[in-house]
Amino acid sequence: MDNAQRKLITLDEFTIQETRKFPQATGELSALLRDIGLACKMINKQVRKAGLVDILGKHGATNVQGEEQMKLDIYSNETLISVLKNSADCAGVASEENDNEVCFDDSFSAHSKYVVLFDPLDGSSNIDVNASIGTIFSIYRRVSPLGGPCTKEDFLQPGNKLMAAGYVIYGSSTMMVYATKLSVNGFTLEPSIGEFCLSHPNLKCPEKGKIYSINQGNSSKYDDNLLAYLKYCMEDNKAEGRPYSHRYIGSMVADMHRTLIKGGIFMYPADSSSPKGKLRLQYECNPMAFLMQAAGGLATTGTENILDIVPAELHQRVPIYIGSKQMVSKALEFVKEGAIVA
Ligand code: AHG
Ligand code: MN
Ligand code: MN
C-alpha cells in the first residue's frame, strides 16, 4: 500500500517525510515533536478524566492505587519535563510553572542541540467548566556550545529564531498544531491507535475575519485608542462586514485555534493596571506569533513585531494583537504609538 492509498499519516511519519526534504537534517526535530506528542497524550489522558475527580479522588488526595493525585497543571509540567529529560534530543527546558530554566545534566542531553519552552496547561481556570484548554510549546536551537549544559541564553532568544512552535488543544477532539518556517499543519488524535494523524494540512489563517476576541470587561482600563478600535469592531457597516462578532473563551489556545481556522483578531492588550499586558512572551506570545505568521497572519505588541523582541527575562509579559493580517493591520492603525484617535 503506498501513501496515496493510505488514509492516515501519523505525526511521526509526517515529520520524517519533512526531514527528508533537507539532506543535512538529523531527524532530532522529528524526535522532539514525537516526544512532545507523547507527553501531551499523557496529559490528554488526565484531562479527559478531569470531571471524574470527585469519583476517582480529588487532586491533592490519594487515589485508590495509593498514588498522589496532582493538580493538572503540575501534572502536565512534570510530565513534559520527565519525557523531555528521558529523550535524547533535548538539552533543557523552561516552563511557565518553573522560576528558572531546567538544564539536563546527563551526557546525552549535553550533546542535544535543542531546548524546549512550554506553558504546560494553558487556560487552566477553564478545567472546572469543561471548556477547551491546551499545551503551548516552542523549540529553539541552543546557542551555547554542544558538549556542556545548556544556559539561560538558549532560552532568551527572540521568536524569529524559533525552529518550530505549536500547541495541543484538549477540545472536543485533541489536536496538535505545529509550525515550522515552511508551513503549519494540524494533527487530530485518533484515540483507537493513540496517534496524532494529519487532518489539517498546510493551514492558512484567512486574511480577514469577522470575530474580535478580547476581555472586554477590562474596558475601563483601556486607553482611548483601543476603545476607538473596539467601537470600530462594534460599528454597523454592512459593506465592510461589521459589526464583528465577539468571542472570548479565556483560554488562549482555544481562542487562537478559532482565530487560525476562521480568521479574526485576538487581543490581550496593556491596560492601566497591567502596563505590559498579561500573557508571557516566551511561553504564549512567541509560539503563537510564529505559528500565526507561518500561517500568513500577523502578531504585534502594538509597537513592534512580537517575533523581533529580544527577551530580557524568562517570564516577561507583552501586549499582543494577533490574527488575520488585514484585521491586525487595521487594529494597528488605531493603537500604534502616536495614533491620535479623535
Ligand atoms: P494560564 O492558564 O496558562 O495561566 O493562561 C491563562 C491566560 C490565557 O490562556 C488567556 O488568554 C488569558 O489568561 C485570560 O485572561 P483573562 O481572564 O484576564 O481574560
Ligand atoms: Mn497560559
Ligand atoms: Mn499555564
JSON list of C-alpha atoms in Angstrom, two decimals, residues 39-251:
[
{"chain": "A", "resi": 39, "resn": "ALA", "atom": "CA", "xyz": [3.80, 13.93, 26.83]},
{"chain": "A", "resi": 40, "resn": "CYS", "atom": "CA", "xyz": [0.63, 15.61, 25.52]},
{"chain": "A", "resi": 41, "resn": "LYS", "atom": "CA", "xyz": [-1.09, 12.25, 25.04]},
{"chain": "A", "resi": 42, "resn": "MET", "atom": "CA", "xyz": [-0.33, 11.52, 28.70]},
{"chain": "A", "resi": 43, "resn": "ILE", "atom": "CA", "xyz": [-1.71, 14.96, 29.69]},
{"chain": "A", "resi": 44, "resn": "ASN", "atom": "CA", "xyz": [-4.73, 14.35, 27.46]},
{"chain": "A", "resi": 45, "resn": "LYS", "atom": "CA", "xyz": [-5.48, 11.13, 29.33]},
{"chain": "A", "resi": 46, "resn": "GLN", "atom": "CA", "xyz": [-5.62, 13.03, 32.64]},
{"chain": "A", "resi": 47, "resn": "VAL", "atom": "CA", "xyz": [-7.57, 15.96, 31.15]},
{"chain": "A", "resi": 48, "resn": "ARG", "atom": "CA", "xyz": [-10.22, 13.53, 29.85]},
{"chain": "A", "resi": 49, "resn": "LYS", "atom": "CA", "xyz": [-10.65, 12.23, 33.42]},
{"chain": "A", "resi": 50, "resn": "ALA", "atom": "CA", "xyz": [-10.87, 15.70, 34.98]},
{"chain": "A", "resi": 51, "resn": "GLY", "atom": "CA", "xyz": [-14.65, 15.54, 35.50]},
{"chain": "A", "resi": 52, "resn": "LEU", "atom": "CA", "xyz": [-14.28, 12.25, 37.34]},
{"chain": "A", "resi": 53, "resn": "VAL", "atom": "CA", "xyz": [-12.05, 13.54, 40.14]},
{"chain": "A", "resi": 54, "resn": "ASP", "atom": "CA", "xyz": [-14.94, 13.51, 42.60]},
{"chain": "A", "resi": 55, "resn": "ILE", "atom": "CA", "xyz": [-15.45, 9.84, 41.83]},
{"chain": "A", "resi": 56, "resn": "LEU", "atom": "CA", "xyz": [-11.82, 8.79, 41.46]},
{"chain": "A", "resi": 57, "resn": "GLY", "atom": "CA", "xyz": [-10.35, 11.08, 44.13]},
{"chain": "A", "resi": 58, "resn": "LYS", "atom": "CA", "xyz": [-9.61, 14.80, 44.33]},
{"chain": "A", "resi": 59, "resn": "HIS", "atom": "CA", "xyz": [-6.30, 16.43, 43.42]},
{"chain": "A", "resi": 60, "resn": "GLY", "atom": "CA", "xyz": [-4.08, 16.57, 46.46]},
{"chain": "A", "resi": 61, "resn": "ALA", "atom": "CA", "xyz": [-5.72, 13.38, 47.77]},
{"chain": "A", "resi": 62, "resn": "THR", "atom": "CA", "xyz": [-4.57, 9.79, 47.36]},
{"chain": "A", "resi": 63, "resn": "ASN", "atom": "CA", "xyz": [-6.30, 7.67, 44.74]},
{"chain": "A", "resi": 64, "resn": "VAL", "atom": "CA", "xyz": [-7.31, 4.02, 45.01]},
{"chain": "A", "resi": 65, "resn": "GLN", "atom": "CA", "xyz": [-3.88, 2.81, 43.87]},
{"chain": "A", "resi": 66, "resn": "GLY", "atom": "CA", "xyz": [-2.30, 4.85, 46.66]},
{"chain": "A", "resi": 67, "resn": "GLU", "atom": "CA", "xyz": [-0.85, 7.33, 44.16]},
{"chain": "A", "resi": 68, "resn": "GLU", "atom": "CA", "xyz": [-0.85, 11.03, 44.97]},
{"chain": "A", "resi": 69, "resn": "GLN", "atom": "CA", "xyz": [-3.30, 12.99, 42.77]},
{"chain": "A", "resi": 70, "resn": "MET", "atom": "CA", "xyz": [-1.76, 16.13, 41.35]},
{"chain": "A", "resi": 71, "resn": "LYS", "atom": "CA", "xyz": [-3.29, 19.35, 40.12]},
{"chain": "A", "resi": 72, "resn": "LEU", "atom": "CA", "xyz": [-3.49, 19.09, 36.33]},
{"chain": "A", "resi": 73, "resn": "ASP", "atom": "CA", "xyz": [-1.12, 21.94, 35.62]},
{"chain": "A", "resi": 74, "resn": "ILE", "atom": "CA", "xyz": [1.52, 20.48, 37.93]},
{"chain": "A", "resi": 75, "resn": "TYR", "atom": "CA", "xyz": [0.97, 17.03, 36.43]},
{"chain": "A", "resi": 76, "resn": "SER", "atom": "CA", "xyz": [1.33, 18.48, 32.91]},
{"chain": "A", "resi": 77, "resn": "ASN", "atom": "CA", "xyz": [4.51, 20.31, 33.84]},
{"chain": "A", "resi": 78, "resn": "GLU", "atom": "CA", "xyz": [6.14, 17.29, 35.44]},
{"chain": "A", "resi": 79, "resn": "THR", "atom": "CA", "xyz": [5.11, 15.02, 32.57]},
{"chain": "A", "resi": 80, "resn": "LEU", "atom": "CA", "xyz": [6.65, 17.29, 29.93]},
{"chain": "A", "resi": 81, "resn": "ILE", "atom": "CA", "xyz": [9.85, 17.71, 31.94]},
{"chain": "A", "resi": 82, "resn": "SER", "atom": "CA", "xyz": [10.25, 13.98, 32.57]},
{"chain": "A", "resi": 83, "resn": "VAL", "atom": "CA", "xyz": [9.51, 12.93, 28.96]},
{"chain": "A", "resi": 84, "resn": "LEU", "atom": "CA", "xyz": [11.94, 15.54, 27.59]},
{"chain": "A", "resi": 85, "resn": "LYS", "atom": "CA", "xyz": [14.60, 14.62, 30.14]},
{"chain": "A", "resi": 86, "resn": "ASN", "atom": "CA", "xyz": [14.37, 10.98, 29.02]},
{"chain": "A", "resi": 87, "resn": "SER", "atom": "CA", "xyz": [14.59, 11.99, 25.38]},
{"chain": "A", "resi": 88, "resn": "ALA", "atom": "CA", "xyz": [17.95, 12.10, 23.61]},
{"chain": "A", "resi": 89, "resn": "ASP", "atom": "CA", "xyz": [17.12, 15.31, 21.78]},
{"chain": "A", "resi": 90, "resn": "CYS", "atom": "CA", "xyz": [16.55, 17.98, 24.42]},
{"chain": "A", "resi": 91, "resn": "ALA", "atom": "CA", "xyz": [19.28, 19.81, 26.34]},
{"chain": "A", "resi": 92, "resn": "GLY", "atom": "CA", "xyz": [16.89, 21.50, 28.75]},
{"chain": "A", "resi": 93, "resn": "VAL", "atom": "CA", "xyz": [13.51, 23.14, 29.24]},
{"chain": "A", "resi": 94, "resn": "ALA", "atom": "CA", "xyz": [11.89, 26.31, 30.56]},
{"chain": "A", "resi": 95, "resn": "SER", "atom": "CA", "xyz": [8.32, 26.28, 31.79]},
{"chain": "A", "resi": 96, "resn": "GLU", "atom": "CA", "xyz": [5.74, 28.83, 32.83]},
{"chain": "A", "resi": 97, "resn": "GLU", "atom": "CA", "xyz": [5.45, 26.78, 36.04]},
{"chain": "A", "resi": 98, "resn": "ASN", "atom": "CA", "xyz": [9.16, 26.99, 36.98]},
{"chain": "A", "resi": 99, "resn": "ASP", "atom": "CA", "xyz": [11.06, 30.09, 38.10]},
{"chain": "A", "resi": 100, "resn": "ASN", "atom": "CA", "xyz": [14.22, 29.12, 36.23]},
{"chain": "A", "resi": 101, "resn": "GLU", "atom": "CA", "xyz": [15.25, 27.01, 33.25]},
{"chain": "A", "resi": 102, "resn": "VAL", "atom": "CA", "xyz": [16.00, 23.33, 33.89]},
{"chain": "A", "resi": 103, "resn": "CYS", "atom": "CA", "xyz": [19.20, 22.19, 32.16]},
{"chain": "A", "resi": 104, "resn": "PHE", "atom": "CA", "xyz": [19.54, 18.41, 31.98]},
{"chain": "A", "resi": 105, "resn": "ASP", "atom": "CA", "xyz": [22.95, 17.37, 33.26]},
{"chain": "A", "resi": 106, "resn": "ASP", "atom": "CA", "xyz": [23.43, 13.93, 31.69]},
{"chain": "A", "resi": 107, "resn": "SER", "atom": "CA", "xyz": [25.90, 13.26, 28.89]},
{"chain": "A", "resi": 108, "resn": "PHE", "atom": "CA", "xyz": [23.20, 12.61, 26.24]},
{"chain": "A", "resi": 109, "resn": "SER", "atom": "CA", "xyz": [21.46, 15.92, 26.91]},
{"chain": "A", "resi": 110, "resn": "ALA", "atom": "CA", "xyz": [24.77, 17.79, 26.83]},
{"chain": "A", "resi": 111, "resn": "HIS", "atom": "CA", "xyz": [25.06, 16.82, 23.15]},
{"chain": "A", "resi": 112, "resn": "SER", "atom": "CA", "xyz": [21.46, 17.66, 22.25]},
{"chain": "A", "resi": 113, "resn": "LYS", "atom": "CA", "xyz": [21.09, 20.73, 20.11]},
{"chain": "A", "resi": 114, "resn": "TYR", "atom": "CA", "xyz": [17.58, 21.87, 21.06]},
{"chain": "A", "resi": 115, "resn": "VAL", "atom": "CA", "xyz": [15.86, 23.42, 24.06]},
{"chain": "A", "resi": 116, "resn": "VAL", "atom": "CA", "xyz": [12.09, 23.44, 24.62]},
{"chain": "A", "resi": 117, "resn": "LEU", "atom": "CA", "xyz": [9.88, 26.04, 26.32]},
{"chain": "A", "resi": 118, "resn": "PHE", "atom": "CA", "xyz": [6.27, 25.42, 27.31]},
{"chain": "A", "resi": 119, "resn": "ASP", "atom": "CA", "xyz": [3.12, 26.56, 29.00]},
{"chain": "A", "resi": 120, "resn": "PRO", "atom": "CA", "xyz": [2.16, 23.07, 30.20]},
{"chain": "A", "resi": 121, "resn": "LEU", "atom": "CA", "xyz": [-1.53, 23.79, 30.69]},
{"chain": "A", "resi": 122, "resn": "ASP", "atom": "CA", "xyz": [-2.92, 27.00, 29.27]},
{"chain": "A", "resi": 123, "resn": "GLY", "atom": "CA", "xyz": [-6.37, 28.19, 30.27]},
{"chain": "A", "resi": 124, "resn": "SER", "atom": "CA", "xyz": [-6.38, 26.01, 33.36]},
{"chain": "A", "resi": 125, "resn": "SER", "atom": "CA", "xyz": [-9.14, 28.05, 35.00]},
{"chain": "A", "resi": 126, "resn": "ASN", "atom": "CA", "xyz": [-11.40, 26.56, 32.31]},
{"chain": "A", "resi": 127, "resn": "ILE", "atom": "CA", "xyz": [-10.99, 22.99, 33.61]},
{"chain": "A", "resi": 128, "resn": "ASP", "atom": "CA", "xyz": [-13.82, 23.41, 36.13]},
{"chain": "A", "resi": 129, "resn": "VAL", "atom": "CA", "xyz": [-16.27, 24.43, 33.40]},
{"chain": "A", "resi": 130, "resn": "ASN", "atom": "CA", "xyz": [-15.21, 21.76, 30.89]},
{"chain": "A", "resi": 131, "resn": "ALA", "atom": "CA", "xyz": [-14.03, 24.25, 28.25]},
{"chain": "A", "resi": 132, "resn": "SER", "atom": "CA", "xyz": [-11.03, 23.74, 25.97]},
{"chain": "A", "resi": 133, "resn": "ILE", "atom": "CA", "xyz": [-7.52, 24.04, 27.38]},
{"chain": "A", "resi": 134, "resn": "GLY", "atom": "CA", "xyz": [-4.11, 23.36, 25.85]},
{"chain": "A", "resi": 135, "resn": "THR", "atom": "CA", "xyz": [-0.35, 22.99, 25.98]},
{"chain": "A", "resi": 136, "resn": "ILE", "atom": "CA", "xyz": [1.85, 25.54, 24.13]},
{"chain": "A", "resi": 137, "resn": "PHE", "atom": "CA", "xyz": [5.43, 24.69, 23.11]},
{"chain": "A", "resi": 138, "resn": "SER", "atom": "CA", "xyz": [8.46, 26.26, 21.40]},
{"chain": "A", "resi": 139, "resn": "ILE", "atom": "CA", "xyz": [11.69, 24.73, 20.15]},
{"chain": "A", "resi": 140, "resn": "TYR", "atom": "CA", "xyz": [14.96, 26.69, 19.77]},
{"chain": "A", "resi": 141, "resn": "ARG", "atom": "CA", "xyz": [18.35, 25.53, 18.58]},
{"chain": "A", "resi": 142, "resn": "ARG", "atom": "CA", "xyz": [20.69, 26.23, 21.52]},
{"chain": "A", "resi": 143, "resn": "VAL", "atom": "CA", "xyz": [23.33, 28.94, 21.22]},
{"chain": "A", "resi": 144, "resn": "SER", "atom": "CA", "xyz": [25.58, 27.53, 23.99]},
{"chain": "A", "resi": 145, "resn": "PRO", "atom": "CA", "xyz": [28.33, 25.12, 22.94]},
{"chain": "A", "resi": 146, "resn": "LEU", "atom": "CA", "xyz": [27.41, 21.45, 22.48]},
{"chain": "A", "resi": 147, "resn": "GLY", "atom": "CA", "xyz": [29.00, 19.07, 24.97]},
{"chain": "A", "resi": 148, "resn": "GLY", "atom": "CA", "xyz": [28.17, 21.10, 28.08]},
{"chain": "A", "resi": 149, "resn": "PRO", "atom": "CA", "xyz": [24.93, 22.01, 29.84]},
{"chain": "A", "resi": 150, "resn": "CYS", "atom": "CA", "xyz": [22.55, 24.49, 28.20]},
{"chain": "A", "resi": 151, "resn": "THR", "atom": "CA", "xyz": [22.47, 28.07, 29.54]},
{"chain": "A", "resi": 152, "resn": "LYS", "atom": "CA", "xyz": [19.91, 30.82, 30.13]},
{"chain": "A", "resi": 153, "resn": "GLU", "atom": "CA", "xyz": [20.88, 32.47, 26.80]},
{"chain": "A", "resi": 154, "resn": "ASP", "atom": "CA", "xyz": [19.45, 29.43, 24.98]},
{"chain": "A", "resi": 155, "resn": "PHE", "atom": "CA", "xyz": [16.02, 30.35, 26.34]},
{"chain": "A", "resi": 156, "resn": "LEU", "atom": "CA", "xyz": [16.24, 34.11, 25.83]},
{"chain": "A", "resi": 157, "resn": "GLN", "atom": "CA", "xyz": [16.26, 34.07, 22.02]},
{"chain": "A", "resi": 158, "resn": "PRO", "atom": "CA", "xyz": [13.76, 36.14, 20.03]},
{"chain": "A", "resi": 159, "resn": "GLY", "atom": "CA", "xyz": [10.84, 34.40, 18.35]},
{"chain": "A", "resi": 160, "resn": "ASN", "atom": "CA", "xyz": [12.38, 34.93, 14.91]},
{"chain": "A", "resi": 161, "resn": "LYS", "atom": "CA", "xyz": [14.97, 32.29, 15.90]},
{"chain": "A", "resi": 162, "resn": "LEU", "atom": "CA", "xyz": [12.36, 29.60, 16.60]},
{"chain": "A", "resi": 163, "resn": "MET", "atom": "CA", "xyz": [12.80, 26.28, 14.79]},
{"chain": "A", "resi": 164, "resn": "ALA", "atom": "CA", "xyz": [9.25, 25.11, 15.49]},
{"chain": "A", "resi": 165, "resn": "ALA", "atom": "CA", "xyz": [6.35, 26.01, 17.76]},
{"chain": "A", "resi": 166, "resn": "GLY", "atom": "CA", "xyz": [2.79, 24.95, 18.29]},
{"chain": "A", "resi": 167, "resn": "TYR", "atom": "CA", "xyz": [0.10, 23.80, 20.66]},
{"chain": "A", "resi": 168, "resn": "VAL", "atom": "CA", "xyz": [-2.02, 20.85, 21.61]},
{"chain": "A", "resi": 169, "resn": "ILE", "atom": "CA", "xyz": [-5.67, 21.67, 22.22]},
{"chain": "A", "resi": 170, "resn": "TYR", "atom": "CA", "xyz": [-7.72, 19.43, 24.51]},
{"chain": "A", "resi": 171, "resn": "GLY", "atom": "CA", "xyz": [-11.05, 20.32, 22.93]},
{"chain": "A", "resi": 172, "resn": "SER", "atom": "CA", "xyz": [-13.98, 18.37, 21.55]},
{"chain": "A", "resi": 173, "resn": "SER", "atom": "CA", "xyz": [-11.18, 16.42, 19.92]},
{"chain": "A", "resi": 174, "resn": "THR", "atom": "CA", "xyz": [-7.50, 16.59, 20.81]},
{"chain": "A", "resi": 175, "resn": "MET", "atom": "CA", "xyz": [-5.29, 18.21, 18.19]},
{"chain": "A", "resi": 176, "resn": "MET", "atom": "CA", "xyz": [-1.67, 19.16, 17.76]},
{"chain": "A", "resi": 177, "resn": "VAL", "atom": "CA", "xyz": [-0.98, 22.13, 15.50]},
{"chain": "A", "resi": 178, "resn": "TYR", "atom": "CA", "xyz": [2.67, 22.95, 14.87]},
{"chain": "A", "resi": 179, "resn": "ALA", "atom": "CA", "xyz": [4.56, 25.32, 12.62]},
{"chain": "A", "resi": 180, "resn": "THR", "atom": "CA", "xyz": [7.98, 25.44, 11.08]},
{"chain": "A", "resi": 181, "resn": "LYS", "atom": "CA", "xyz": [9.01, 28.40, 8.94]},
{"chain": "A", "resi": 182, "resn": "LEU", "atom": "CA", "xyz": [7.73, 26.39, 5.95]},
{"chain": "A", "resi": 183, "resn": "SER", "atom": "CA", "xyz": [4.17, 25.53, 6.95]},
{"chain": "A", "resi": 184, "resn": "VAL", "atom": "CA", "xyz": [1.57, 24.96, 9.64]},
{"chain": "A", "resi": 185, "resn": "ASN", "atom": "CA", "xyz": [-0.06, 21.55, 9.95]},
{"chain": "A", "resi": 186, "resn": "GLY", "atom": "CA", "xyz": [-2.75, 20.13, 12.22]},
{"chain": "A", "resi": 187, "resn": "PHE", "atom": "CA", "xyz": [-2.99, 16.57, 13.54]},
{"chain": "A", "resi": 188, "resn": "THR", "atom": "CA", "xyz": [-6.02, 15.10, 15.28]},
{"chain": "A", "resi": 189, "resn": "LEU", "atom": "CA", "xyz": [-5.55, 12.42, 17.92]},
{"chain": "A", "resi": 190, "resn": "GLU", "atom": "CA", "xyz": [-7.05, 9.16, 16.66]},
{"chain": "A", "resi": 191, "resn": "PRO", "atom": "CA", "xyz": [-7.87, 7.53, 20.01]},
{"chain": "A", "resi": 192, "resn": "SER", "atom": "CA", "xyz": [-8.15, 3.97, 18.68]},
{"chain": "A", "resi": 193, "resn": "ILE", "atom": "CA", "xyz": [-4.47, 3.91, 17.64]},
{"chain": "A", "resi": 194, "resn": "GLY", "atom": "CA", "xyz": [-3.28, 6.60, 20.05]},
{"chain": "A", "resi": 195, "resn": "GLU", "atom": "CA", "xyz": [-1.61, 8.61, 17.29]},
{"chain": "A", "resi": 196, "resn": "PHE", "atom": "CA", "xyz": [-1.87, 12.20, 16.07]},
{"chain": "A", "resi": 197, "resn": "CYS", "atom": "CA", "xyz": [-2.88, 11.95, 12.39]},
{"chain": "A", "resi": 198, "resn": "LEU", "atom": "CA", "xyz": [-2.61, 14.66, 9.75]},
{"chain": "A", "resi": 199, "resn": "SER", "atom": "CA", "xyz": [-6.07, 16.22, 9.46]},
{"chain": "A", "resi": 200, "resn": "HIS", "atom": "CA", "xyz": [-5.41, 19.89, 8.61]},
{"chain": "A", "resi": 201, "resn": "PRO", "atom": "CA", "xyz": [-2.51, 20.11, 6.11]},
{"chain": "A", "resi": 202, "resn": "ASN", "atom": "CA", "xyz": [-0.97, 23.46, 5.27]},
{"chain": "A", "resi": 203, "resn": "LEU", "atom": "CA", "xyz": [-3.19, 25.65, 7.44]},
{"chain": "A", "resi": 204, "resn": "LYS", "atom": "CA", "xyz": [-3.60, 29.29, 6.43]},
{"chain": "A", "resi": 205, "resn": "CYS", "atom": "CA", "xyz": [-5.26, 31.94, 8.57]},
{"chain": "A", "resi": 206, "resn": "PRO", "atom": "CA", "xyz": [-7.88, 33.78, 6.46]},
{"chain": "A", "resi": 207, "resn": "GLU", "atom": "CA", "xyz": [-6.67, 37.31, 5.59]},
{"chain": "A", "resi": 208, "resn": "LYS", "atom": "CA", "xyz": [-9.84, 38.80, 7.00]},
{"chain": "A", "resi": 209, "resn": "GLY", "atom": "CA", "xyz": [-12.27, 37.53, 9.61]},
{"chain": "A", "resi": 210, "resn": "LYS", "atom": "CA", "xyz": [-15.46, 38.56, 11.37]},
{"chain": "A", "resi": 211, "resn": "ILE", "atom": "CA", "xyz": [-14.60, 37.91, 15.01]},
{"chain": "A", "resi": 212, "resn": "TYR", "atom": "CA", "xyz": [-12.79, 40.04, 17.59]},
{"chain": "A", "resi": 213, "resn": "SER", "atom": "CA", "xyz": [-11.65, 38.45, 20.82]},
{"chain": "A", "resi": 214, "resn": "ILE", "atom": "CA", "xyz": [-10.68, 40.39, 23.97]},
{"chain": "A", "resi": 215, "resn": "ASN", "atom": "CA", "xyz": [-11.64, 40.50, 27.64]},
{"chain": "A", "resi": 216, "resn": "GLN", "atom": "CA", "xyz": [-13.94, 43.47, 27.12]},
{"chain": "A", "resi": 217, "resn": "GLY", "atom": "CA", "xyz": [-14.77, 43.51, 30.83]},
{"chain": "A", "resi": 218, "resn": "ASN", "atom": "CA", "xyz": [-11.44, 45.32, 31.26]},
{"chain": "A", "resi": 219, "resn": "SER", "atom": "CA", "xyz": [-12.62, 48.26, 29.09]},
{"chain": "A", "resi": 220, "resn": "SER", "atom": "CA", "xyz": [-12.48, 50.79, 31.94]},
{"chain": "A", "resi": 221, "resn": "LYS", "atom": "CA", "xyz": [-8.70, 50.22, 32.00]},
{"chain": "A", "resi": 222, "resn": "TYR", "atom": "CA", "xyz": [-8.13, 50.55, 28.22]},
{"chain": "A", "resi": 223, "resn": "ASP", "atom": "CA", "xyz": [-6.77, 53.71, 26.60]},
{"chain": "A", "resi": 224, "resn": "ASP", "atom": "CA", "xyz": [-8.82, 55.83, 24.19]},
{"chain": "A", "resi": 225, "resn": "ASN", "atom": "CA", "xyz": [-7.15, 54.47, 21.06]},
{"chain": "A", "resi": 226, "resn": "LEU", "atom": "CA", "xyz": [-8.01, 50.88, 21.93]},
{"chain": "A", "resi": 227, "resn": "LEU", "atom": "CA", "xyz": [-11.55, 51.90, 22.90]},
{"chain": "A", "resi": 228, "resn": "ALA", "atom": "CA", "xyz": [-11.88, 53.58, 19.49]},
{"chain": "A", "resi": 229, "resn": "TYR", "atom": "CA", "xyz": [-10.82, 50.34, 17.78]},
{"chain": "A", "resi": 230, "resn": "LEU", "atom": "CA", "xyz": [-13.35, 48.33, 19.82]},
{"chain": "A", "resi": 231, "resn": "LYS", "atom": "CA", "xyz": [-16.01, 50.85, 18.80]},
{"chain": "A", "resi": 232, "resn": "TYR", "atom": "CA", "xyz": [-14.96, 50.28, 15.16]},
{"chain": "A", "resi": 233, "resn": "CYS", "atom": "CA", "xyz": [-15.41, 46.48, 15.68]},
{"chain": "A", "resi": 234, "resn": "MET", "atom": "CA", "xyz": [-18.93, 47.02, 17.04]},
{"chain": "A", "resi": 235, "resn": "GLU", "atom": "CA", "xyz": [-19.94, 49.64, 14.48]},
{"chain": "A", "resi": 236, "resn": "ASP", "atom": "CA", "xyz": [-22.67, 48.90, 11.95]},
{"chain": "A", "resi": 237, "resn": "ASN", "atom": "CA", "xyz": [-21.11, 48.93, 8.47]},
{"chain": "A", "resi": 238, "resn": "LYS", "atom": "CA", "xyz": [-22.66, 46.22, 6.30]},
{"chain": "A", "resi": 239, "resn": "ALA", "atom": "CA", "xyz": [-20.37, 46.95, 3.33]},
{"chain": "A", "resi": 240, "resn": "GLU", "atom": "CA", "xyz": [-17.30, 46.22, 5.48]},
{"chain": "A", "resi": 241, "resn": "GLY", "atom": "CA", "xyz": [-18.89, 43.24, 7.27]},
{"chain": "A", "resi": 242, "resn": "ARG", "atom": "CA", "xyz": [-19.28, 44.96, 10.63]},
{"chain": "A", "resi": 243, "resn": "PRO", "atom": "CA", "xyz": [-20.24, 44.71, 13.41]},
{"chain": "A", "resi": 244, "resn": "TYR", "atom": "CA", "xyz": [-17.89, 41.82, 14.08]},
{"chain": "A", "resi": 245, "resn": "SER", "atom": "CA", "xyz": [-18.97, 39.05, 16.42]},
{"chain": "A", "resi": 246, "resn": "HIS", "atom": "CA", "xyz": [-17.28, 38.92, 19.81]},
{"chain": "A", "resi": 247, "resn": "ARG", "atom": "CA", "xyz": [-15.94, 35.58, 21.12]},
{"chain": "A", "resi": 248, "resn": "TYR", "atom": "CA", "xyz": [-13.71, 35.13, 24.16]},
{"chain": "A", "resi": 249, "resn": "ILE", "atom": "CA", "xyz": [-13.09, 31.78, 25.80]},
{"chain": "A", "resi": 250, "resn": "GLY", "atom": "CA", "xyz": [-10.36, 32.95, 28.19]},
{"chain": "A", "resi": 251, "resn": "SER", "atom": "CA", "xyz": [-8.09, 30.12, 27.14]}
]
